[in-house]
PDB file of C-alpha atoms and ligand atoms in Angstrom:
ATOM      1  CA  MET Q   1      24.498 -40.655  94.334  1.00 88.00           C
ATOM      2  CA  SER Q   2      27.252 -40.928  91.705  1.00 91.00           C
ATOM      3  CA  VAL Q   3      28.054 -38.110  89.252  1.00 90.00           C
ATOM      4  CA  ALA Q   4      26.698 -40.245  86.386  1.00 92.00           C
ATOM      5  CA  ASP Q   5      23.430 -40.780  88.263  1.00 93.00           C
ATOM      6  CA  ALA Q   6      23.201 -37.087  88.984  1.00 94.00           C
ATOM      7  CA  VAL Q   7      23.480 -36.358  85.275  1.00 95.00           C
ATOM      8  CA  ARG Q   8      20.799 -38.961  84.456  1.00 95.00           C
ATOM      9  CA  GLU Q   9      18.441 -37.619  87.108  1.00 96.00           C
ATOM     10  CA  ALA Q  10      18.924 -34.002  86.106  1.00 97.00           C
ATOM     11  CA  ALA Q  11      18.399 -34.863  82.417  1.00 97.00           C
ATOM     12  CA  ALA Q  12      15.155 -36.671  83.214  1.00 97.00           C
ATOM     13  CA  ARG Q  13      13.880 -33.657  85.187  1.00 97.00           C
ATOM     14  CA  LEU Q  14      14.787 -31.257  82.415  1.00 98.00           C
ATOM     15  CA  GLU Q  15      13.221 -33.474  79.759  1.00 97.00           C
ATOM     16  CA  GLN Q  16      10.005 -33.541  81.767  1.00 97.00           C
ATOM     17  CA  ALA Q  17      10.091 -29.734  81.981  1.00 97.00           C
ATOM     18  CA  GLY Q  18      10.263 -29.588  78.130  1.00 97.00           C
ATOM     19  CA  CYS Q  19      13.831 -28.316  77.859  1.00 96.00           C
ATOM     20  CA  PRO Q  20      15.017 -28.870  74.267  1.00 96.00           C
ATOM     21  CA  SER Q  21      18.461 -30.368  75.071  1.00 96.00           C
ATOM     22  CA  PRO Q  22      18.070 -31.932  78.521  1.00 97.00           C
ATOM     23  CA  ARG Q  23      21.121 -34.219  78.476  1.00 96.00           C
ATOM     24  CA  ALA Q  24      23.565 -31.582  77.274  1.00 96.00           C
ATOM     25  CA  ASP Q  25      22.170 -29.060  79.794  1.00 97.00           C
ATOM     26  CA  ALA Q  26      22.379 -31.578  82.639  1.00 97.00           C
ATOM     27  CA  GLU Q  27      25.991 -32.327  81.789  1.00 96.00           C
ATOM     28  CA  GLN Q  28      26.859 -28.595  81.792  1.00 96.00           C
ATOM     29  CA  LEU Q  29      25.115 -28.025  85.093  1.00 97.00           C
ATOM     30  CA  VAL Q  30      26.893 -30.929  86.761  1.00 96.00           C
ATOM     31  CA  ALA Q  31      30.190 -29.744  85.273  1.00 95.00           C
ATOM     32  CA  HIS Q  32      29.520 -26.257  86.627  1.00 96.00           C
ATOM     33  CA  VAL Q  33      28.849 -27.524  90.151  1.00 95.00           C
ATOM     34  CA  LEU Q  34      32.006 -29.712  90.078  1.00 93.00           C
ATOM     35  CA  GLY Q  35      34.100 -26.942  88.548  1.00 92.00           C
ATOM     36  CA  THR Q  36      35.006 -29.128  85.617  1.00 91.00           C
ATOM     37  CA  SER Q  37      34.199 -29.588  81.912  1.00 88.00           C
ATOM     38  CA  ARG Q  38      31.678 -31.953  80.292  1.00 87.00           C
ATOM     39  CA  THR Q  39      34.596 -34.295  79.603  1.00 89.00           C
ATOM     40  CA  GLY Q  40      35.478 -34.101  83.281  1.00 86.00           C
ATOM     41  CA  VAL Q  41      31.944 -35.190  84.161  1.00 86.00           C
ATOM     42  CA  TYR Q  42      32.425 -38.379  82.159  1.00 87.00           C
ATOM     43  CA  ALA Q  43      35.856 -39.021  83.627  1.00 83.00           C
ATOM     44  CA  ASP Q  44      34.398 -38.641  87.159  1.00 79.00           C
ATOM     45  CA  GLY Q  45      31.188 -40.564  86.421  1.00 73.00           C
ATOM     46  CA  SER Q  46      31.612 -43.118  89.239  1.00 80.00           C
ATOM     47  CA  ARG Q  47      32.632 -40.523  91.856  1.00 85.00           C
ATOM     48  CA  GLU Q  48      30.156 -39.782  94.647  1.00 86.00           C
ATOM     49  CA  LEU Q  49      28.511 -36.352  94.595  1.00 89.00           C
ATOM     50  CA  GLY Q  50      28.891 -34.676  98.013  1.00 90.00           C
ATOM     51  CA  ALA Q  51      25.805 -33.389  99.853  1.00 92.00           C
ATOM     52  CA  ARG Q  52      26.655 -29.738  99.319  1.00 94.00           C
ATOM     53  CA  ASP Q  53      27.231 -30.267  95.547  1.00 94.00           C
ATOM     54  CA  ALA Q  54      23.993 -32.267  95.314  1.00 94.00           C
ATOM     55  CA  ALA Q  55      22.043 -29.382  96.948  1.00 96.00           C
ATOM     56  CA  ARG Q  56      23.668 -26.803  94.651  1.00 96.00           C
ATOM     57  CA  LEU Q  57      22.872 -28.947  91.620  1.00 97.00           C
ATOM     58  CA  ALA Q  58      19.233 -29.376  92.674  1.00 96.00           C
ATOM     59  CA  ALA Q  59      18.863 -25.597  92.890  1.00 98.00           C
ATOM     60  CA  LEU Q  60      20.396 -25.050  89.434  1.00 98.00           C
ATOM     61  CA  VAL Q  61      18.359 -27.834  87.839  1.00 98.00           C
ATOM     62  CA  GLY Q  62      15.219 -26.316  89.404  1.00 98.00           C
ATOM     63  CA  ARG Q  63      16.000 -22.981  87.772  1.00 98.00           C
ATOM     64  CA  ARG Q  64      16.600 -24.579  84.392  1.00 98.00           C
ATOM     65  CA  ALA Q  65      13.435 -26.673  84.760  1.00 98.00           C
ATOM     66  CA  ALA Q  66      11.566 -23.354  85.160  1.00 98.00           C
ATOM     67  CA  ARG Q  67      12.930 -22.683  81.675  1.00 98.00           C
ATOM     68  CA  GLU Q  68      15.445 -20.059  82.744  1.00 98.00           C
ATOM     69  CA  PRO Q  69      18.075 -19.955  79.944  1.00 98.00           C
ATOM     70  CA  LEU Q  70      21.064 -22.149  80.655  1.00 98.00           C
ATOM     71  CA  ALA Q  71      23.312 -19.122  80.185  1.00 98.00           C
ATOM     72  CA  TYR Q  72      21.639 -17.247  83.069  1.00 98.00           C
ATOM     73  CA  VAL Q  73      21.724 -20.299  85.304  1.00 98.00           C
ATOM     74  CA  LEU Q  74      25.465 -20.723  84.654  1.00 98.00           C
ATOM     75  CA  GLY Q  75      25.958 -16.928  84.848  1.00 97.00           C
ATOM     76  CA  GLU Q  76      28.503 -17.032  82.085  1.00 96.00           C
ATOM     77  CA  TRP Q  77      28.374 -17.740  78.371  1.00 97.00           C
ATOM     78  CA  GLY Q  78      31.076 -18.243  75.759  1.00 96.00           C
ATOM     79  CA  PHE Q  79      31.107 -15.876  72.790  1.00 97.00           C
ATOM     80  CA  ARG Q  80      33.994 -16.219  70.364  1.00 97.00           C
ATOM     81  CA  ARG Q  81      37.133 -15.986  72.578  1.00 97.00           C
ATOM     82  CA  LEU Q  82      35.387 -14.390  75.509  1.00 98.00           C
ATOM     83  CA  ALA Q  83      33.543 -15.713  78.576  1.00 97.00           C
ATOM     84  CA  LEU Q  84      30.828 -13.132  79.188  1.00 98.00           C
ATOM     85  CA  GLN Q  85      28.867 -12.607  82.389  1.00 98.00           C
ATOM     86  CA  VAL Q  86      25.156 -12.781  81.496  1.00 98.00           C
ATOM     87  CA  ASP Q  87      21.934 -12.429  83.468  1.00 98.00           C
ATOM     88  CA  PRO Q  88      18.363 -11.352  82.730  1.00 97.00           C
ATOM     89  CA  ARG Q  89      19.478  -7.741  82.181  1.00 98.00           C
ATOM     90  CA  VAL Q  90      20.979  -8.737  78.814  1.00 98.00           C
ATOM     91  CA  LEU Q  91      20.233 -10.904  75.791  1.00 98.00           C
ATOM     92  CA  VAL Q  92      22.090 -14.223  75.731  1.00 98.00           C
ATOM     93  CA  PRO Q  93      24.705 -13.883  72.931  1.00 98.00           C
ATOM     94  CA  ARG Q  94      23.815 -16.161  70.022  1.00 96.00           C
ATOM     95  CA  PRO Q  95      25.981 -18.196  67.615  1.00 94.00           C
ATOM     96  CA  GLU Q  96      24.651 -16.221  64.619  1.00 94.00           C
ATOM     97  CA  THR Q  97      26.049 -13.056  66.219  1.00 97.00           C
ATOM     98  CA  GLU Q  98      29.481 -14.648  66.098  1.00 97.00           C
ATOM     99  CA  VAL Q  99      29.066 -14.569  62.319  1.00 97.00           C
ATOM    100  CA  VAL Q 100      28.265 -10.838  62.535  1.00 98.00           C
ATOM    101  CA  VAL Q 101      31.615 -10.355  64.337  1.00 98.00           C
ATOM    102  CA  GLU Q 102      33.393 -12.467  61.739  1.00 98.00           C
ATOM    103  CA  ARG Q 103      32.104 -10.233  58.930  1.00 98.00           C
ATOM    104  CA  CYS Q 104      33.034  -7.088  60.859  1.00 98.00           C
ATOM    105  CA  LEU Q 105      36.576  -8.297  61.437  1.00 98.00           C
ATOM    106  CA  ALA Q 106      36.947  -9.210  57.742  1.00 98.00           C
ATOM    107  CA  LEU Q 107      35.751  -5.732  56.687  1.00 97.00           C
ATOM    108  CA  ILE Q 108      38.103  -3.763  59.020  1.00 97.00           C
ATOM    109  CA  ARG Q 109      41.077  -6.081  58.726  1.00 96.00           C
ATOM    110  CA  GLY Q 110      43.089  -3.681  56.565  1.00 93.00           C
ATOM    111  CA  ILE Q 111      42.528  -0.633  58.780  1.00 97.00           C
ATOM    112  CA  GLU Q 112      45.128  -0.088  61.486  1.00 97.00           C
ATOM    113  CA  ARG Q 113      42.921   1.894  63.939  1.00 97.00           C
ATOM    114  CA  PRO Q 114      39.316   1.361  62.864  1.00 98.00           C
ATOM    115  CA  HIS Q 115      36.696   3.466  64.607  1.00 98.00           C
ATOM    116  CA  VAL Q 116      33.711   1.225  65.295  1.00 98.00           C
ATOM    117  CA  LEU Q 117      30.179   1.835  66.619  1.00 98.00           C
ATOM    118  CA  ASP Q 118      28.115  -1.025  68.093  1.00 98.00           C
ATOM    119  CA  VAL Q 119      24.457  -0.037  68.534  1.00 98.00           C
ATOM    120  CA  GLY Q 120      22.665  -1.981  71.277  1.00 97.00           C
ATOM    121  CA  VAL Q 121      25.671  -3.392  73.124  1.00 98.00           C
ATOM    122  CA  GLY Q 122      23.773  -5.710  75.536  1.00 98.00           C
ATOM    123  CA  SER Q 123      26.312  -7.937  77.293  1.00 98.00           C
ATOM    124  CA  GLY Q 124      29.068  -6.360  75.185  1.00 98.00           C
ATOM    125  CA  ALA Q 125      29.305  -9.406  72.907  1.00 98.00           C
ATOM    126  CA  ILE Q 126      29.932  -7.672  69.575  1.00 98.00           C
ATOM    127  CA  ALA Q 127      31.821  -4.622  70.831  1.00 98.00           C
ATOM    128  CA  LEU Q 128      34.134  -6.638  73.053  1.00 98.00           C
ATOM    129  CA  ALA Q 129      34.787  -9.428  70.553  1.00 98.00           C
ATOM    130  CA  ILE Q 130      35.777  -6.832  67.916  1.00 98.00           C
ATOM    131  CA  ALA Q 131      38.102  -5.050  70.318  1.00 98.00           C
ATOM    132  CA  ASP Q 132      39.496  -8.391  71.482  1.00 98.00           C
ATOM    133  CA  GLU Q 133      40.224  -9.703  67.996  1.00 98.00           C
ATOM    134  CA  HIS Q 134      41.358  -6.421  66.363  1.00 98.00           C
ATOM    135  CA  PRO Q 135      44.025  -4.944  68.635  1.00 96.00           C
ATOM    136  CA  GLY Q 136      43.781  -1.511  66.994  1.00 97.00           C
ATOM    137  CA  ALA Q 137      39.999  -1.157  67.097  1.00 98.00           C
ATOM    138  CA  ASP Q 138      38.574   1.754  68.992  1.00 98.00           C
ATOM    139  CA  VAL Q 139      34.907   0.962  69.811  1.00 98.00           C
ATOM    140  CA  VAL Q 140      32.016   3.123  70.941  1.00 98.00           C
ATOM    141  CA  ALA Q 141      28.987   1.169  72.120  1.00 98.00           C
ATOM    142  CA  PHE Q 142      25.476   2.495  72.660  1.00 97.00           C
ATOM    143  CA  ASP Q 143      22.588   1.111  74.648  1.00 98.00           C
ATOM    144  CA  ASN Q 144      19.528   2.785  76.112  1.00 96.00           C
ATOM    145  CA  SER Q 145      19.405   0.246  78.931  1.00 97.00           C
ATOM    146  CA  ARG Q 146      21.421   1.235  81.995  1.00 98.00           C
ATOM    147  CA  ASP Q 147      21.225  -2.285  83.272  1.00 98.00           C
ATOM    148  CA  ALA Q 148      22.756  -3.677  80.057  1.00 98.00           C
ATOM    149  CA  LEU Q 149      25.517  -1.051  80.191  1.00 98.00           C
ATOM    150  CA  LEU Q 150      26.421  -2.188  83.712  1.00 98.00           C
ATOM    151  CA  VAL Q 151      26.803  -5.785  82.468  1.00 98.00           C
ATOM    152  CA  ALA Q 152      28.801  -4.683  79.436  1.00 98.00           C
ATOM    153  CA  ARG Q 153      31.075  -2.598  81.689  1.00 98.00           C
ATOM    154  CA  ALA Q 154      31.768  -5.557  83.959  1.00 98.00           C
ATOM    155  CA  ASN Q 155      32.559  -7.717  80.941  1.00 98.00           C
ATOM    156  CA  ALA Q 156      34.800  -5.047  79.394  1.00 98.00           C
ATOM    157  CA  GLU Q 157      36.711  -4.765  82.668  1.00 98.00           C
ATOM    158  CA  ALA Q 158      37.058  -8.533  83.022  1.00 98.00           C
ATOM    159  CA  ALA Q 159      38.401  -8.765  79.477  1.00 97.00           C
ATOM    160  CA  GLY Q 160      40.799  -5.853  80.044  1.00 97.00           C
ATOM    161  CA  LEU Q 161      39.197  -3.867  77.210  1.00 98.00           C
ATOM    162  CA  LEU Q 162      37.793  -0.809  78.993  1.00 97.00           C
ATOM    163  CA  ASP Q 163      40.451   1.439  77.472  1.00 96.00           C
ATOM    164  CA  ARG Q 164      39.280   0.686  73.906  1.00 97.00           C
ATOM    165  CA  VAL Q 165      35.521   0.222  74.404  1.00 98.00           C
ATOM    166  CA  ARG Q 166      33.581   3.342  75.405  1.00 98.00           C
ATOM    167  CA  LEU Q 167      30.078   2.513  76.711  1.00 98.00           C
ATOM    168  CA  VAL Q 168      27.511   5.241  76.230  1.00 97.00           C
ATOM    169  CA  GLU Q 169      23.880   5.487  77.332  1.00 98.00           C
ATOM    170  CA  HIS Q 170      22.155   6.629  74.167  1.00 96.00           C
ATOM    171  CA  ASP Q 171      18.886   5.964  72.342  1.00 95.00           C
ATOM    172  CA  LEU Q 172      19.528   5.063  68.728  1.00 94.00           C
ATOM    173  CA  MET Q 173      16.308   6.760  67.731  1.00 91.00           C
ATOM    174  CA  ARG Q 174      18.071  10.059  68.519  1.00 92.00           C
ATOM    175  CA  GLY Q 175      20.605   9.445  65.739  1.00 91.00           C
ATOM    176  CA  LEU Q 176      24.098   7.933  65.623  1.00 94.00           C
ATOM    177  CA  GLY Q 177      26.158  11.121  65.388  1.00 88.00           C
ATOM    178  CA  PRO Q 178      28.284  12.645  62.639  1.00 87.00           C
ATOM    179  CA  ALA Q 179      30.416  10.778  60.077  1.00 87.00           C
ATOM    180  CA  GLN Q 180      33.284   9.281  62.038  1.00 93.00           C
ATOM    181  CA  TYR Q 181      33.005   5.507  61.878  1.00 98.00           C
ATOM    182  CA  ASP Q 182      34.664   2.945  59.636  1.00 98.00           C
ATOM    183  CA  LEU Q 183      32.080   0.406  60.816  1.00 98.00           C
ATOM    184  CA  VAL Q 184      28.625   0.592  62.311  1.00 98.00           C
ATOM    185  CA  VAL Q 185      27.355  -2.745  63.541  1.00 98.00           C
ATOM    186  CA  SER Q 186      24.176  -3.807  65.282  1.00 98.00           C
ATOM    187  CA  ASN Q 187      22.167  -6.805  66.371  1.00 98.00           C
ATOM    188  CA  PRO Q 188      19.007  -4.736  66.874  1.00 97.00           C
ATOM    189  CA  PRO Q 189      15.777  -5.822  68.532  1.00 96.00           C
ATOM    190  CA  TYR Q 190      13.747  -7.253  65.673  1.00 91.00           C
ATOM    191  CA  VAL Q 191      10.925  -9.395  67.076  1.00 91.00           C
ATOM    192  CA  ASP Q 192       7.503  -8.213  66.044  1.00 88.00           C
ATOM    193  CA  PRO Q 193       5.352  -7.541  69.177  1.00 88.00           C
ATOM    194  CA  GLY Q 194       2.743  -9.926  67.795  1.00 89.00           C
ATOM    195  CA  GLU Q 195       5.273 -12.789  67.613  1.00 90.00           C
ATOM    196  CA  ILE Q 196       6.442 -12.731  71.238  1.00 92.00           C
ATOM    197  CA  ASP Q 197       3.948 -15.318  72.533  1.00 92.00           C
ATOM    198  CA  ALA Q 198       5.156 -17.873  69.981  1.00 93.00           C
ATOM    199  CA  LEU Q 199       8.766 -17.747  71.226  1.00 94.00           C
ATOM    200  CA  ALA Q 200      10.346 -20.398  73.435  1.00 95.00           C
ATOM    201  CA  PRO Q 201       9.736 -19.771  77.177  1.00 96.00           C
ATOM    202  CA  GLU Q 202      13.507 -19.170  77.677  1.00 97.00           C
ATOM    203  CA  VAL Q 203      13.247 -16.133  75.390  1.00 96.00           C
ATOM    204  CA  ARG Q 204       9.661 -14.998  76.030  1.00 95.00           C
ATOM    205  CA  ASP Q 205       9.734 -15.206  79.826  1.00 96.00           C
ATOM    206  CA  TRP Q 206      13.359 -14.380  80.630  1.00 97.00           C
ATOM    207  CA  GLU Q 207      15.168 -12.228  78.109  1.00 97.00           C
ATOM    208  CA  PRO Q 208      14.741  -8.439  78.297  1.00 96.00           C
ATOM    209  CA  ARG Q 209      11.797  -7.308  76.158  1.00 95.00           C
ATOM    210  CA  ARG Q 210      13.641  -4.219  74.995  1.00 94.00           C
ATOM    211  CA  ALA Q 211      16.405  -6.405  73.607  1.00 95.00           C
ATOM    212  CA  LEU Q 212      13.894  -8.493  71.659  1.00 95.00           C
ATOM    213  CA  ILE Q 213      10.973  -6.364  70.487  1.00 93.00           C
ATOM    214  CA  GLY Q 214      11.449  -3.730  67.892  1.00 89.00           C
ATOM    215  CA  SER Q 215       9.664  -2.736  64.766  1.00 84.00           C
ATOM    216  CA  GLY Q 216      11.370  -0.353  62.370  1.00 89.00           C
ATOM    217  CA  VAL Q 217      14.591  -0.357  64.390  1.00 93.00           C
ATOM    218  CA  THR Q 218      16.609  -2.014  61.592  1.00 95.00           C
ATOM    219  CA  GLU Q 219      15.219   0.490  59.084  1.00 94.00           C
ATOM    220  CA  GLY Q 220      16.074   3.439  61.436  1.00 94.00           C
ATOM    221  CA  LEU Q 221      19.614   2.123  61.842  1.00 96.00           C
ATOM    222  CA  ALA Q 222      20.168   1.657  58.140  1.00 96.00           C
ATOM    223  CA  ASP Q 223      19.026   5.190  57.578  1.00 95.00           C
ATOM    224  CA  GLY Q 224      20.978   6.778  60.481  1.00 94.00           C
ATOM    225  CA  ALA Q 225      24.211   4.929  59.748  1.00 96.00           C
ATOM    226  CA  ARG Q 226      24.487   6.822  56.419  1.00 95.00           C
ATOM    227  CA  GLU Q 227      25.360   9.938  58.403  1.00 94.00           C
ATOM    228  CA  ALA Q 228      27.536   8.200  60.965  1.00 96.00           C
ATOM    229  CA  LEU Q 229      29.784   6.358  58.472  1.00 97.00           C
ATOM    230  CA  ARG Q 230      32.876   7.760  56.887  1.00 96.00           C
ATOM    231  CA  GLU Q 231      33.171   7.510  53.097  1.00 95.00           C
ATOM    232  CA  GLY Q 232      33.767   3.821  52.358  1.00 96.00           C
ATOM    233  CA  GLY Q 233      32.659   2.714  55.844  1.00 97.00           C
ATOM    234  CA  TRP Q 234      30.576  -0.419  56.403  1.00 98.00           C
ATOM    235  CA  LEU Q 235      27.236  -1.184  57.995  1.00 98.00           C
ATOM    236  CA  VAL Q 236      26.742  -4.727  59.290  1.00 98.00           C
ATOM    237  CA  LEU Q 237      23.340  -5.810  60.622  1.00 98.00           C
ATOM    238  CA  GLU Q 238      22.021  -9.008  62.079  1.00 97.00           C
ATOM    239  CA  ALA Q 239      18.649  -9.799  60.492  1.00 95.00           C
ATOM    240  CA  ALA Q 240      15.704 -11.733  61.784  1.00 92.00           C
ATOM    241  CA  ASP Q 241      15.420 -15.260  60.354  1.00 90.00           C
ATOM    242  CA  GLY Q 242      13.967 -14.924  56.851  1.00 88.00           C
ATOM    243  CA  ARG Q 243      14.526 -11.126  56.596  1.00 93.00           C
ATOM    244  CA  GLY Q 244      18.111 -11.088  55.254  1.00 95.00           C
ATOM    245  CA  PRO Q 245      17.260 -10.594  51.564  1.00 96.00           C
ATOM    246  CA  GLU Q 246      14.648  -7.932  52.388  1.00 96.00           C
ATOM    247  CA  ILE Q 247      17.160  -5.944  54.468  1.00 97.00           C
ATOM    248  CA  ALA Q 248      19.778  -6.289  51.692  1.00 98.00           C
ATOM    249  CA  GLU Q 249      17.242  -4.711  49.315  1.00 97.00           C
ATOM    250  CA  LEU Q 250      16.619  -1.930  51.814  1.00 97.00           C
ATOM    251  CA  LEU Q 251      20.372  -1.159  52.028  1.00 97.00           C
ATOM    252  CA  ALA Q 252      20.659  -1.082  48.231  1.00 97.00           C
ATOM    253  CA  ARG Q 253      17.662   1.273  48.025  1.00 97.00           C
ATOM    254  CA  LEU Q 254      19.249   3.581  50.607  1.00 97.00           C
ATOM    255  CA  GLY Q 255      22.375   3.881  48.456  1.00 96.00           C
ATOM    256  CA  TYR Q 256      24.720   1.369  50.131  1.00 97.00           C
ATOM    257  CA  ARG Q 257      27.020  -0.436  47.713  1.00 97.00           C
ATOM    258  CA  ASN Q 258      28.562  -3.909  47.741  1.00 97.00           C
ATOM    259  CA  VAL Q 259      25.561  -5.208  49.646  1.00 97.00           C
ATOM    260  CA  GLN Q 260      26.011  -8.824  50.663  1.00 97.00           C
ATOM    261  CA  VAL Q 261      24.189 -11.390  52.800  1.00 97.00           C
ATOM    262  CA  THR Q 262      26.110 -14.023  54.780  1.00 97.00           C
ATOM    263  CA  ARG Q 263      24.560 -17.208  56.017  1.00 95.00           C
ATOM    264  CA  ASP Q 264      24.946 -18.334  59.617  1.00 91.00           C
ATOM    265  CA  LEU Q 265      26.098 -21.768  60.705  1.00 89.00           C
ATOM    266  CA  ALA Q 266      22.542 -23.074  60.331  1.00 91.00           C
ATOM    267  CA  ASP Q 267      22.577 -21.859  56.678  1.00 92.00           C
ATOM    268  CA  ARG Q 268      20.088 -19.000  57.327  1.00 94.00           C
ATOM    269  CA  GLU Q 269      20.607 -15.622  55.666  1.00 95.00           C
ATOM    270  CA  ARG Q 270      21.174 -13.617  58.833  1.00 96.00           C
ATOM    271  CA  VAL Q 271      24.006 -11.125  58.345  1.00 97.00           C
ATOM    272  CA  VAL Q 272      23.690  -8.189  55.967  1.00 98.00           C
ATOM    273  CA  GLU Q 273      26.407  -5.728  55.055  1.00 98.00           C
ATOM    274  CA  GLY Q 274      26.716  -2.687  52.813  1.00 98.00           C
ATOM    275  CA  GLN Q 275      29.320  -0.028  52.129  1.00 98.00           C
ATOM    276  CA  TRP Q 276      28.545   3.655  52.358  1.00 96.00           C
ATOM    277  CA  HIS Q 277      29.631   6.002  49.571  1.00 86.00           C
ATOM    278  CA  LEU Q 278      28.751   9.673  49.534  1.00 66.00           C
TER     279      LEU Q 278
HETATM  280  C1  LIG P 301      19.214  -7.915  70.394  1.00 97.36           C
HETATM  281  S1  LIG P 301      20.009  -7.098  71.759  1.00 97.36           S
HETATM  282  C2  LIG P 301      21.735  -7.245  71.248  1.00 97.36           C
HETATM  283  C3  LIG P 301      22.702  -7.314  72.364  1.00 97.36           C
HETATM  284  C4  LIG P 301      24.133  -7.677  71.916  1.00 97.36           C
HETATM  285  N1  LIG P 301      24.643  -6.694  70.952  1.00 97.36           N
HETATM  286  C5  LIG P 301      24.167  -9.080  71.300  1.00 97.36           C
HETATM  287  O1  LIG P 301      24.253  -9.184  70.076  1.00 97.36           O
HETATM  288  O2  LIG P 301      24.115 -10.048  72.062  1.00 97.36           O
HETATM  289  C6  LIG P 301      19.592  -5.436  71.420  1.00 97.36           C
HETATM  290  C7  LIG P 301      20.144  -4.380  72.380  1.00 97.36           C
HETATM  291  O3  LIG P 301      19.680  -3.105  71.922  1.00 97.36           O
HETATM  292  C8  LIG P 301      19.290  -2.308  73.007  1.00 97.36           C
HETATM  293  N2  LIG P 301      18.290  -1.351  72.515  1.00 97.36           N
HETATM  294  C9  LIG P 301      16.981  -1.558  72.245  1.00 97.36           C
HETATM  295  N3  LIG P 301      16.390  -0.425  71.831  1.00 97.36           N
HETATM  296  C10 LIG P 301      17.376   0.520  71.827  1.00 97.36           C
HETATM  297  C11 LIG P 301      17.401   1.918  71.510  1.00 97.36           C
HETATM  298  N4  LIG P 301      16.305   2.523  71.093  1.00 97.36           N
HETATM  299  N5  LIG P 301      18.576   2.591  71.613  1.00 97.36           N
HETATM  300  C12 LIG P 301      19.687   1.962  72.058  1.00 97.36           C
HETATM  301  N6  LIG P 301      19.726   0.631  72.397  1.00 97.36           N
HETATM  302  C13 LIG P 301      18.608  -0.065  72.261  1.00 97.36           C
HETATM  303  C14 LIG P 301      18.718  -3.301  74.025  1.00 97.36           C
HETATM  304  O4  LIG P 301      18.752  -2.766  75.322  1.00 97.36           O
HETATM  305  C15 LIG P 301      19.649  -4.510  73.802  1.00 97.36           C
HETATM  306  O5  LIG P 301      20.714  -4.481  74.719  1.00 97.36           O
END
């Protein structure tokens, strides 16, 4: 079977399984097996796929057809400038979270050695991207999942950032510590328990529940960050789709100033920031 036929066959199988972007996924899976890019798959379209590659591809396509997220099947996912190792112990980093990082970097740009807290580090996406893109940033990252912290540690090590990202097992419900941060950032769990069944199988059946489900976590963070932030420090939160304006109102009510909502690339109001003044 040629590479082009393998892509066609894989795409048909994924389409039948109800995957939302079967062709693109098929191309990425074939590229992964061949150790090339999607462009490389097109360039090599007429090449014969060897028996070992065909067997490996069949296994990966089978996993994706079971609606395992593409990121877990590939084992690696791009987030800003980083390639992060991901598996079912951590949430798959999302494009809207890249906008969270963009806002964080804009807010700490003028600080030479900003002290940053990322609450709910997961794969390390936010904490590592900030440390990677602000060479002076000193980041503390909390998670209450030991499994997630192991993944974040591996990613920090691979990115050469372990010296500036301190990973700590900590439950945010126990507070965020005394005023010491220039920035507190979080993409908290914000799915209502009653909404879980309506989510796509990739999310509902594969991603860690404790990374998804949370009621009142955003509110608790907004409250707790007031103690953890230095005078003039910033809180940046990712908000559930449709909840940006409501969270902006919450921050204003809690005394944050310069509250602003930023839209993500799909034009949804997903990133909320506010500055803390004593
Ligand atoms: C939505 S995920 C975000 C992961 C990563 N920051 C990202 O944006 O891809 C939320 C993370 O918060 C962690 N978490 C949930 N409840 C927590 C709690 N009470 N204390 C600390 N971390 C918590 C979960 O384990 C998960 O890793």
